[in-house]
PDB file of C-alpha atoms and ligand atoms in Angstrom:
ATOM      1  CA  MET P 146       8.422 -27.019   3.500  1.00 52.00           C
ATOM      2  CA  MET P 147       5.594 -26.412   5.740  1.00 56.00           C
ATOM      3  CA  ASP P 148       3.418 -29.496   6.766  1.00 64.00           C
ATOM      4  CA  GLU P 149       0.800 -27.733   8.642  1.00 78.00           C
ATOM      5  CA  LYS P 150      -1.249 -24.615   7.911  1.00 89.00           C
ATOM      6  CA  LEU P 151       0.143 -21.480   9.625  1.00 95.00           C
ATOM      7  CA  THR P 152      -2.358 -18.906  10.933  1.00 97.00           C
ATOM      8  CA  PHE P 153      -2.147 -15.267  11.851  1.00 98.00           C
ATOM      9  CA  HIS P 154      -4.841 -13.256  13.635  1.00 98.00           C
ATOM     10  CA  PHE P 155      -5.079  -9.618  13.905  1.00 98.00           C
ATOM     11  CA  ASP P 156      -7.665  -6.987  15.494  1.00 98.00           C
ATOM     12  CA  VAL P 157      -7.735  -4.074  13.060  1.00 98.00           C
ATOM     13  CA  ASP P 158      -8.599  -0.879  15.157  1.00 97.00           C
ATOM     14  CA  GLY P 159     -11.452   1.206  13.461  1.00 96.00           C
ATOM     15  CA  LYS P 160     -10.831   4.422  15.343  1.00 94.00           C
ATOM     16  CA  ASP P 161      -7.055   5.008  14.427  1.00 94.00           C
ATOM     17  CA  PHE P 162      -6.429   5.821  10.950  1.00 95.00           C
ATOM     18  CA  THR P 163      -2.712   6.287  11.471  1.00 95.00           C
ATOM     19  CA  SER P 164      -2.230   2.525  12.725  1.00 95.00           C
ATOM     20  CA  ALA P 165      -4.116   1.223   9.883  1.00 97.00           C
ATOM     21  CA  GLY P 166      -2.110  -0.825   7.772  1.00 97.00           C
ATOM     22  CA  GLN P 167      -0.015  -2.186  10.944  1.00 97.00           C
ATOM     23  CA  ALA P 168      -1.468  -5.805  10.323  1.00 98.00           C
ATOM     24  CA  SER P 169      -0.527  -5.889   6.685  1.00 98.00           C
ATOM     25  CA  VAL P 170       3.145  -4.733   7.349  1.00 97.00           C
ATOM     26  CA  GLN P 171       3.397  -7.474  10.111  1.00 98.00           C
ATOM     27  CA  VAL P 172       2.011  -9.942   7.389  1.00 98.00           C
ATOM     28  CA  LYS P 173       4.664  -8.858   4.947  1.00 97.00           C
ATOM     29  CA  LYS P 174       7.259  -9.668   7.600  1.00 97.00           C
ATOM     30  CA  ASN P 175       6.137 -12.888   8.376  1.00 97.00           C
ATOM     31  CA  LEU P 176       5.867 -14.127   4.754  1.00 98.00           C
ATOM     32  CA  ARG P 177       8.981 -12.962   4.381  1.00 97.00           C
ATOM     33  CA  GLN P 178      10.571 -15.092   7.439  1.00 96.00           C
ATOM     34  CA  LEU P 179       8.595 -18.123   5.775  1.00 96.00           C
ATOM     35  CA  GLY P 180      10.974 -17.511   2.432  1.00 96.00           C
ATOM     36  CA  ILE P 181       7.669 -16.799   0.203  1.00 97.00           C
ATOM     37  CA  PRO P 182       8.690 -15.627  -3.001  1.00 96.00           C
ATOM     38  CA  THR P 183       8.868 -11.810  -3.059  1.00 95.00           C
ATOM     39  CA  GLU P 184       6.413 -11.136  -5.960  1.00 95.00           C
ATOM     40  CA  ILE P 185       3.743 -13.296  -4.057  1.00 97.00           C
ATOM     41  CA  ILE P 186       4.344 -11.306  -0.759  1.00 97.00           C
ATOM     42  CA  ARG P 187       3.751  -7.870  -2.503  1.00 96.00           C
ATOM     43  CA  ARG P 188       0.556  -8.997  -3.940  1.00 97.00           C
ATOM     44  CA  VAL P 189      -0.743 -10.578  -0.796  1.00 98.00           C
ATOM     45  CA  SER P 190       0.328  -7.456   1.297  1.00 97.00           C
ATOM     46  CA  ILE P 191      -1.220  -5.051  -1.321  1.00 97.00           C
ATOM     47  CA  ALA P 192      -4.426  -6.876  -1.257  1.00 98.00           C
ATOM     48  CA  MET P 193      -4.502  -7.130   2.429  1.00 98.00           C
ATOM     49  CA  TYR P 194      -3.441  -3.454   3.054  1.00 98.00           C
ATOM     50  CA  GLU P 195      -6.259  -2.335   0.635  1.00 98.00           C
ATOM     51  CA  GLY P 196      -8.936  -4.335   2.563  1.00 98.00           C
ATOM     52  CA  GLU P 197      -7.392  -3.194   6.118  1.00 98.00           C
ATOM     53  CA  ILE P 198      -7.602   0.120   5.125  1.00 98.00           C
ATOM     54  CA  ASN P 199     -11.346  -0.500   3.646  1.00 98.00           C
ATOM     55  CA  MET P 200     -12.458  -1.963   7.317  1.00 98.00           C
ATOM     56  CA  VAL P 201     -11.053   1.175   8.978  1.00 98.00           C
ATOM     57  CA  ILE P 202     -12.440   3.764   6.596  1.00 97.00           C
ATOM     58  CA  HIS P 203     -15.620   2.210   5.799  1.00 98.00           C
ATOM     59  CA  ALA P 204     -16.405  -0.258   8.507  1.00 98.00           C
ATOM     60  CA  GLY P 205     -15.200   1.022  11.926  1.00 97.00           C
ATOM     61  CA  GLY P 206     -12.576  -1.760  12.159  1.00 98.00           C
ATOM     62  CA  GLY P 207     -12.621  -5.702  12.174  1.00 98.00           C
ATOM     63  CA  LYS P 208     -10.512  -8.891  12.188  1.00 98.00           C
ATOM     64  CA  ALA P 209      -7.850 -10.011   9.790  1.00 98.00           C
ATOM     65  CA  THR P 210      -7.026 -13.640   9.357  1.00 98.00           C
ATOM     66  CA  VAL P 211      -4.084 -14.878   7.248  1.00 98.00           C
ATOM     67  CA  SER P 212      -3.319 -18.324   6.766  1.00 98.00           C
ATOM     68  CA  VAL P 213      -0.624 -20.197   4.590  1.00 97.00           C
ATOM     69  CA  ASP P 214       0.181 -23.549   3.500  1.00 95.00           C
ATOM     70  CA  GLU P 215       2.177 -25.026   0.774  1.00 93.00           C
ATOM     71  CA  GLU P 216      -0.439 -24.106  -1.877  1.00 95.00           C
ATOM     72  CA  CYS P 217      -1.648 -20.960  -1.049  1.00 96.00           C
ATOM     73  CA  ILE P 218      -2.108 -17.916   1.094  1.00 98.00           C
ATOM     74  CA  GLU P 219      -5.583 -17.035   2.388  1.00 98.00           C
ATOM     75  CA  ILE P 220      -6.806 -13.798   3.709  1.00 98.00           C
ATOM     76  CA  VAL P 221      -9.879 -13.436   5.511  1.00 98.00           C
ATOM     77  CA  LEU P 222     -11.363  -9.815   6.286  1.00 98.00           C
ATOM     78  CA  GLU P 223     -14.475  -9.460   8.641  1.00 98.00           C
ATOM     79  CA  ASP P 224     -16.133  -6.425   9.967  1.00 98.00           C
ATOM     80  CA  ASN P 225     -19.405  -5.497  11.606  1.00 98.00           C
ATOM     81  CA  GLY P 226     -19.721  -2.407   9.522  1.00 98.00           C
ATOM     82  CA  PRO P 227     -22.525  -1.207   7.450  1.00 98.00           C
ATOM     83  CA  GLY P 228     -22.204  -3.540   4.698  1.00 98.00           C
ATOM     84  CA  ILE P 229     -22.066  -2.873   0.748  1.00 98.00           C
ATOM     85  CA  LYS P 230     -25.429  -2.474  -0.804  1.00 97.00           C
ATOM     86  CA  ASN P 231     -24.329  -3.193  -4.251  1.00 98.00           C
ATOM     87  CA  ILE P 232     -21.259  -5.468  -4.681  1.00 98.00           C
ATOM     88  CA  ASP P 233     -20.900  -5.191  -8.683  1.00 98.00           C
ATOM     89  CA  GLN P 234     -21.099  -1.307  -8.149  1.00 98.00           C
ATOM     90  CA  ALA P 235     -18.390  -1.371  -5.347  1.00 98.00           C
ATOM     91  CA  MET P 236     -16.111  -3.458  -7.523  1.00 98.00           C
ATOM     92  CA  GLN P 237     -16.065  -0.880 -10.272  1.00 98.00           C
ATOM     93  CA  GLU P 238     -12.663   1.366 -10.710  1.00 97.00           C
ATOM     94  CA  GLY P 239     -13.637   4.591  -9.377  1.00 97.00           C
ATOM     95  CA  PHE P 240     -16.737   4.150  -7.438  1.00 98.00           C
ATOM     96  CA  SER P 241     -16.390   5.114  -3.933  1.00 98.00           C
ATOM     97  CA  THR P 242     -18.637   6.564  -1.263  1.00 98.00           C
ATOM     98  CA  ALA P 243     -15.614   8.133   0.738  1.00 97.00           C
ATOM     99  CA  THR P 244     -16.249  11.469   2.281  1.00 96.00           C
ATOM    100  CA  ASP P 245     -13.919  14.454   1.493  1.00 96.00           C
ATOM    101  CA  THR P 246     -12.274  13.938   4.932  1.00 95.00           C
ATOM    102  CA  ILE P 247     -11.227  10.326   3.823  1.00 96.00           C
ATOM    103  CA  ARG P 248      -9.880  11.699   0.374  1.00 96.00           C
ATOM    104  CA  SER P 249      -7.985  14.457   2.174  1.00 96.00           C
ATOM    105  CA  LEU P 250      -6.287  11.307   3.980  1.00 96.00           C
ATOM    106  CA  GLY P 251      -5.208   9.788   0.486  1.00 97.00           C
ATOM    107  CA  PHE P 252      -7.723   7.274   0.062  1.00 97.00           C
ATOM    108  CA  GLY P 253     -11.322   7.260  -1.882  1.00 97.00           C
ATOM    109  CA  ALA P 254     -10.151   6.891  -5.302  1.00 96.00           C
ATOM    110  CA  GLY P 255     -12.348   3.816  -5.599  1.00 97.00           C
ATOM    111  CA  MET P 256      -9.376   1.538  -6.646  1.00 97.00           C
ATOM    112  CA  GLY P 257      -9.064  -0.591  -3.501  1.00 98.00           C
ATOM    113  CA  LEU P 258     -11.606  -3.601  -4.407  1.00 98.00           C
ATOM    114  CA  PRO P 259     -10.372  -3.537  -7.915  1.00 98.00           C
ATOM    115  CA  ASN P 260      -6.861  -3.618  -6.747  1.00 97.00           C
ATOM    116  CA  MET P 261      -7.715  -6.672  -4.430  1.00 98.00           C
ATOM    117  CA  LYS P 262      -9.144  -8.610  -7.205  1.00 98.00           C
ATOM    118  CA  ARG P 263      -6.364  -7.887  -9.592  1.00 97.00           C
ATOM    119  CA  TYR P 264      -3.618  -9.018  -7.063  1.00 97.00           C
ATOM    120  CA  THR P 265      -5.173 -12.274  -6.006  1.00 98.00           C
ATOM    121  CA  ASP P 266      -6.245 -15.432  -7.693  1.00 98.00           C
ATOM    122  CA  VAL P 267      -9.542 -15.861  -5.830  1.00 98.00           C
ATOM    123  CA  MET P 268     -11.826 -12.987  -4.195  1.00 98.00           C
ATOM    124  CA  ASP P 269     -15.190 -13.557  -2.799  1.00 98.00           C
ATOM    125  CA  ILE P 270     -17.106 -10.838  -1.087  1.00 98.00           C
ATOM    126  CA  TYR P 271     -20.099 -11.539   1.158  1.00 98.00           C
ATOM    127  CA  SER P 272     -21.963  -8.643   2.670  1.00 98.00           C
ATOM    128  CA  GLU P 273     -25.248  -7.583   4.379  1.00 98.00           C
ATOM    129  CA  VAL P 274     -26.274  -4.256   4.696  1.00 98.00           C
ATOM    130  CA  GLY P 275     -26.527  -3.431   8.531  1.00 98.00           C
ATOM    131  CA  VAL P 276     -24.709  -6.586   9.453  1.00 98.00           C
ATOM    132  CA  GLY P 277     -21.132  -6.323   8.089  1.00 98.00           C
ATOM    133  CA  THR P 278     -18.854  -7.659   5.370  1.00 98.00           C
ATOM    134  CA  LYS P 279     -16.672 -10.827   4.829  1.00 98.00           C
ATOM    135  CA  ILE P 280     -14.222 -10.765   1.781  1.00 98.00           C
ATOM    136  CA  VAL P 281     -12.126 -13.867   1.260  1.00 98.00           C
ATOM    137  CA  MET P 282      -8.863 -13.735  -0.916  1.00 98.00           C
ATOM    138  CA  LYS P 283      -6.498 -16.307  -2.024  1.00 98.00           C
ATOM    139  CA  VAL P 284      -3.085 -16.190  -3.759  1.00 98.00           C
ATOM    140  CA  ASN P 285      -1.480 -19.354  -4.715  1.00 98.00           C
ATOM    141  CA  ILE P 286       1.998 -19.965  -4.429  1.00 95.00           C
ATOM    142  CA  ARG P 287       2.391 -22.333  -7.016  1.00 82.00           C
TER     143      ARG P 287
ATOM    144  CA  MET C 103      18.293   7.106 -11.738  1.00 96.00           C
ATOM    145  CA  LYS C 104      20.525   7.295  -8.821  1.00 97.00           C
ATOM    146  CA  ILE C 105      18.692   8.359  -6.008  1.00 98.00           C
ATOM    147  CA  SER C 106      21.699  10.834  -5.065  1.00 98.00           C
ATOM    148  CA  THR C 107      21.052  12.335  -8.694  1.00 98.00           C
ATOM    149  CA  MET C 108      17.207  12.715  -7.568  1.00 98.00           C
ATOM    150  CA  LYS C 109      18.217  14.393  -4.622  1.00 98.00           C
ATOM    151  CA  GLU C 110      20.590  17.148  -6.411  1.00 98.00           C
ATOM    152  CA  LEU C 111      18.119  17.408  -9.492  1.00 98.00           C
ATOM    153  CA  LEU C 112      15.204  18.428  -6.793  1.00 98.00           C
ATOM    154  CA  GLY C 113      17.529  20.475  -4.496  1.00 98.00           C
ATOM    155  CA  ALA C 114      15.969  17.940  -1.810  1.00 98.00           C
ATOM    156  CA  GLU C 115      17.050  17.492   1.773  1.00 98.00           C
ATOM    157  CA  VAL C 116      17.348  13.893   2.875  1.00 98.00           C
ATOM    158  CA  LEU C 117      15.591  13.131   5.934  1.00 98.00           C
ATOM    159  CA  CYS C 118      16.346   9.370   6.682  1.00 98.00           C
ATOM    160  CA  CYS C 119      18.327   6.313   5.241  1.00 98.00           C
ATOM    161  CA  GLU C 120      21.108   8.772   3.892  1.00 97.00           C
ATOM    162  CA  GLU C 121      23.275   5.581   3.559  1.00 98.00           C
ATOM    163  CA  LYS C 122      20.858   4.317   0.739  1.00 98.00           C
ATOM    164  CA  LEU C 123      21.480   7.273  -1.565  1.00 98.00           C
ATOM    165  CA  GLY C 124      23.637   5.141  -4.026  1.00 98.00           C
ATOM    166  CA  GLY C 125      20.678   2.906  -4.790  1.00 97.00           C
ATOM    167  CA  HIS C 126      18.729   3.399  -8.063  1.00 96.00           C
ATOM    168  CA  VAL C 127      15.068   3.847  -8.869  1.00 96.00           C
ATOM    169  CA  TYR C 128      13.641   2.755 -12.165  1.00 94.00           C
ATOM    170  CA  SER C 129      10.261   4.445 -12.244  1.00 93.00           C
ATOM    171  CA  ALA C 130       8.302   7.087 -10.533  1.00 94.00           C
ATOM    172  CA  CYS C 131       4.807   7.997  -9.234  1.00 94.00           C
ATOM    173  CA  GLY C 132       3.486  11.291  -8.503  1.00 95.00           C
ATOM    174  CA  CYS C 133       0.395  11.249  -6.641  1.00 94.00           C
ATOM    175  CA  ASP C 134      -1.653  12.114  -3.419  1.00 95.00           C
ATOM    176  CA  LEU C 135      -4.277   9.041  -3.825  1.00 95.00           C
ATOM    177  CA  MET C 136      -2.823   5.944  -2.056  1.00 96.00           C
ATOM    178  CA  SER C 137      -4.782   3.434  -4.179  1.00 93.00           C
ATOM    179  CA  ASP C 138      -3.904   5.027  -7.313  1.00 93.00           C
ATOM    180  CA  VAL C 139      -0.237   4.212  -6.348  1.00 94.00           C
ATOM    181  CA  LEU C 140      -1.039   0.682  -5.316  1.00 95.00           C
ATOM    182  CA  ALA C 141      -2.858  -0.032  -8.766  1.00 92.00           C
ATOM    183  CA  TYR C 142       0.410  -0.879 -10.729  1.00 84.00           C
ATOM    184  CA  VAL C 143       3.367  -2.510  -9.422  1.00 77.00           C
ATOM    185  CA  LYS C 144       6.359  -0.584  -9.644  1.00 75.00           C
ATOM    186  CA  ASP C 145       9.662  -2.086  -8.787  1.00 77.00           C
ATOM    187  CA  GLN C 146      12.425  -0.047  -6.981  1.00 88.00           C
ATOM    188  CA  ALA C 147      10.355   3.322  -7.659  1.00 95.00           C
ATOM    189  CA  VAL C 148      10.078   6.752  -6.081  1.00 97.00           C
ATOM    190  CA  LEU C 149       6.730   7.821  -4.688  1.00 97.00           C
ATOM    191  CA  LEU C 150       6.509  11.983  -5.264  1.00 97.00           C
ATOM    192  CA  THR C 151       3.516  13.306  -3.036  1.00 98.00           C
ATOM    193  CA  GLY C 152       2.072  16.259  -1.390  1.00 97.00           C
ATOM    194  CA  LEU C 153       0.257  13.785   1.231  1.00 97.00           C
ATOM    195  CA  VAL C 154       1.822  13.355   4.676  1.00 98.00           C
ATOM    196  CA  ASN C 155       0.521  10.759   6.871  1.00 97.00           C
ATOM    197  CA  SER C 156       1.772   7.115   7.942  1.00 97.00           C
ATOM    198  CA  GLN C 157      -0.189   5.403   5.189  1.00 98.00           C
ATOM    199  CA  VAL C 158       2.084   7.019   2.606  1.00 98.00           C
ATOM    200  CA  ILE C 159       5.023   5.259   4.195  1.00 98.00           C
ATOM    201  CA  ARG C 160       3.114   1.926   4.453  1.00 98.00           C
ATOM    202  CA  THR C 161       1.905   2.252   0.627  1.00 97.00           C
ATOM    203  CA  ALA C 162       5.556   2.323  -0.360  1.00 97.00           C
ATOM    204  CA  VAL C 163       6.335  -0.717   2.147  1.00 97.00           C
ATOM    205  CA  MET C 164       3.501  -2.665   0.589  1.00 96.00           C
ATOM    206  CA  MET C 165       5.053  -1.664  -3.012  1.00 95.00           C
ATOM    207  CA  ASP C 166       8.579  -2.251  -2.204  1.00 95.00           C
ATOM    208  CA  MET C 167       9.315   1.205  -3.241  1.00 96.00           C
ATOM    209  CA  ASN C 168      12.831   2.509  -2.068  1.00 96.00           C
ATOM    210  CA  CYS C 169      12.212   6.111  -1.957  1.00 98.00           C
ATOM    211  CA  ILE C 170       9.628   8.850  -1.190  1.00 98.00           C
ATOM    212  CA  VAL C 171       9.712  12.609  -1.896  1.00 98.00           C
ATOM    213  CA  PHE C 172       7.447  14.953   0.171  1.00 98.00           C
ATOM    214  CA  VAL C 173       6.855  18.000  -1.973  1.00 98.00           C
ATOM    215  CA  ARG C 174       6.275  21.568  -1.007  1.00 97.00           C
ATOM    216  CA  SER C 175       8.707  21.310   2.038  1.00 96.00           C
ATOM    217  CA  LYS C 176       6.294  19.056   3.930  1.00 95.00           C
ATOM    218  CA  LEU C 177       7.779  17.537   6.747  1.00 97.00           C
ATOM    219  CA  PRO C 178       7.078  13.918   8.091  1.00 98.00           C
ATOM    220  CA  THR C 179       6.649  13.111  11.766  1.00 97.00           C
ATOM    221  CA  GLU C 180       9.560  10.992  13.644  1.00 98.00           C
ATOM    222  CA  GLU C 181       7.256   8.360  13.556  1.00 97.00           C
ATOM    223  CA  MET C 182       6.936   8.059  10.139  1.00 98.00           C
ATOM    224  CA  LEU C 183      10.505   8.344   9.466  1.00 98.00           C
ATOM    225  CA  GLU C 184      10.646   5.327  11.807  1.00 98.00           C
ATOM    226  CA  LEU C 185       8.541   3.329   9.874  1.00 97.00           C
ATOM    227  CA  ALA C 186      10.673   4.164   6.807  1.00 98.00           C
ATOM    228  CA  ARG C 187      14.026   3.365   8.321  1.00 98.00           C
ATOM    229  CA  GLU C 188      12.563   0.008   9.327  1.00 96.00           C
ATOM    230  CA  SER C 189      12.224  -0.844   5.755  1.00 96.00           C
ATOM    231  CA  GLY C 190      15.068   1.007   4.548  1.00 97.00           C
ATOM    232  CA  ILE C 191      12.979   3.533   2.458  1.00 98.00           C
ATOM    233  CA  VAL C 192      14.990   6.925   1.515  1.00 98.00           C
ATOM    234  CA  ILE C 193      12.539  10.152   2.693  1.00 98.00           C
ATOM    235  CA  MET C 194      13.382  13.419   1.215  1.00 98.00           C
ATOM    236  CA  ASN C 195      11.727  16.511   1.019  1.00 97.00           C
ATOM    237  CA  THR C 196      11.807  19.611  -1.638  1.00 98.00           C
ATOM    238  CA  ASP C 197      10.399  22.830  -1.833  1.00 98.00           C
ATOM    239  CA  LYS C 198       9.031  22.353  -5.505  1.00 98.00           C
ATOM    240  CA  ARG C 199       5.519  21.421  -6.216  1.00 98.00           C
ATOM    241  CA  LEU C 200       4.279  18.101  -7.137  1.00 97.00           C
ATOM    242  CA  TYR C 201       4.101  18.888 -11.209  1.00 97.00           C
ATOM    243  CA  ASP C 202       7.645  20.734 -11.083  1.00 98.00           C
ATOM    244  CA  ALA C 203       9.288  17.752  -9.262  1.00 98.00           C
ATOM    245  CA  CYS C 204       7.783  15.319 -11.609  1.00 97.00           C
ATOM    246  CA  GLY C 205       8.572  17.165 -14.685  1.00 97.00           C
ATOM    247  CA  ILE C 206      12.468  17.548 -13.581  1.00 98.00           C
ATOM    248  CA  LEU C 207      12.758  13.935 -12.937  1.00 97.00           C
ATOM    249  CA  TYR C 208      10.741  13.003 -16.214  1.00 96.00           C
ATOM    250  CA  SER C 209      12.808  15.619 -18.346  1.00 97.00           C
ATOM    251  CA  ASN C 210      16.101  13.889 -16.775  1.00 97.00           C
ATOM    252  CA  GLY C 211      15.146  10.547 -17.943  1.00 95.00           C
ATOM    253  CA  LEU C 212      13.118   8.835 -15.191  1.00 94.00           C
ATOM    254  CA  VAL C 213      10.315   7.712 -17.105  1.00 84.00           C
ATOM    255  CA  GLY C 214       6.724   6.796 -15.582  1.00 79.00           C
ATOM    256  CA  ASN C 215       5.593   3.333 -14.958  1.00 66.00           C
ATOM    257  CA  ARG C 216       4.789   1.397 -17.706  1.00 59.00           C
ATOM    258  CA  VAL C 217       1.391  -0.521 -17.042  1.00 51.00           C
ATOM    259  CA  LYS C 218       1.953  -4.131 -17.173  1.00 44.00           C
TER     260      LYS C 218
HETATM  261  N1  LIG I 512     -15.548  -3.119   4.533  1.00 85.71           N
HETATM  262  C1  LIG I 512     -16.400  -2.457   4.014  1.00 85.71           C
HETATM  263  N2  LIG I 512     -17.454  -2.145   4.653  1.00 85.71           N
HETATM  264  C2  LIG I 512     -18.535  -1.370   4.041  1.00 85.71           C
HETATM  265  N3  LIG I 512     -18.419  -0.796   2.744  1.00 85.71           N
HETATM  266  C3  LIG I 512     -17.249  -0.997   2.114  1.00 85.71           C
HETATM  267  C4  LIG I 512     -16.145  -1.799   2.390  1.00 85.71           C
HETATM  268  N4  LIG I 512     -15.066  -1.951   1.701  1.00 85.71           N
HETATM  269  C5  LIG I 512     -15.572  -1.184   0.600  1.00 85.71           C
HETATM  270  N5  LIG I 512     -16.626  -0.522   0.881  1.00 85.71           N
HETATM  271  C6  LIG I 512     -17.560   0.298  -0.228  1.00 85.71           C
HETATM  272  O1  LIG I 512     -17.373   0.018  -1.325  1.00 85.71           O
HETATM  273  C7  LIG I 512     -16.573   1.157  -2.172  1.00 85.71           C
HETATM  274  C8  LIG I 512     -15.404   0.920  -2.858  1.00 85.71           C
HETATM  275  O2  LIG I 512     -14.498   0.508  -2.095  1.00 85.71           O
HETATM  276  P1  LIG I 512     -13.016   0.703  -2.814  1.00 85.71           P
HETATM  277  O3  LIG I 512     -11.904   0.290  -1.668  1.00 85.71           O
HETATM  278  O4  LIG I 512     -12.833   0.131  -4.171  1.00 85.71           O
HETATM  279  O5  LIG I 512     -12.764   2.151  -2.882  1.00 85.71           O
HETATM  280  P2  LIG I 512     -12.503   3.297  -1.764  1.00 85.71           P
HETATM  281  O6  LIG I 512     -12.125   2.674  -0.366  1.00 85.71           O
HETATM  282  O7  LIG I 512     -13.633   4.289  -1.510  1.00 85.71           O
HETATM  283  O8  LIG I 512     -11.501   4.309  -2.379  1.00 85.71           O
HETATM  284  P3  LIG I 512      -9.812   3.463  -2.398  1.00 85.71           P
HETATM  285  O9  LIG I 512      -9.712   2.185  -2.028  1.00 85.71           O
HETATM  286  O10 LIG I 512      -9.660   3.905  -3.926  1.00 85.71           O
HETATM  287  O11 LIG I 512      -8.887   4.550  -1.305  1.00 85.71           O
HETATM  288  C9  LIG I 512     -16.354   2.118  -1.159  1.00 85.71           C
HETATM  289  O12 LIG I 512     -16.239   3.377  -1.113  1.00 85.71           O
HETATM  290  C10 LIG I 512     -17.260   1.866   0.153  1.00 85.71           C
HETATM  291  O13 LIG I 512     -18.736   2.375  -0.163  1.00 85.71           O
HETATM  292 MG1  LIG I 513     -10.580   1.387  -0.450  1.00 85.71          MG
END
């Protein structure tokens, strides 16, 4: 049992596609050590991974913060990228502004944000064009 | 399907985690777009892909997949193999194309992922 909130911080490098996802791999390891159920860990890590990749390919990198308490796991992703003009549109399956270069790297199906929504219990997006994007996701532990 | 059976059917070469060939996969996914792979959870599944970069390995790690098959003889880097080893994911490559490799496994009884 955890009495206090545990928090992990990560800087997500926007220049290095190869290392993108490292923070999510680390979070997965940390949650395992905390004895969180496998199914919950998988949902958290997939959602965070999609968000981390988005920060790298669409926003030039950013920051990720994951906090864990007895009730839930919260993932906060923040970037100073171009922002999302139309959030409803971005949330639709298949919508993507990814370039051919990004597609050739295996991304740009327009499935990331819908996946994040599907795997989490709560997801809020705050975004302003020219300022950046903040995404808050929560997965309940019980 | 046993991972070693898959290796034989595909005439594949094992590139890491050979000691895990006795494990089983219960579903499969043939895809070059990672978010499509991430869309539906596949427990103990194999990913067949023509895409070769670190994100393929991380995608499999996130999904708790236990095997990746690179088609058309594509070779991962040592860095990618190291990532796979950390998570105990068997990596192989085959000279087959994606469509053929998937077809062979499917016709031998390994079905795709059932959407939950
Ligand atoms: N952090 C972000 N900053 C700016 N734009 C973003 C950000 N995240 C997503 N977007 C925009 O929302 C669109 C949809 O995102 P989503 O993750 O669903 O798809 P994708 O990243 O294009 O492709 P996929 O995730 O399937 O590889 C993106 O194409 C992009 O235009
Ligand atoms: Mg995405």
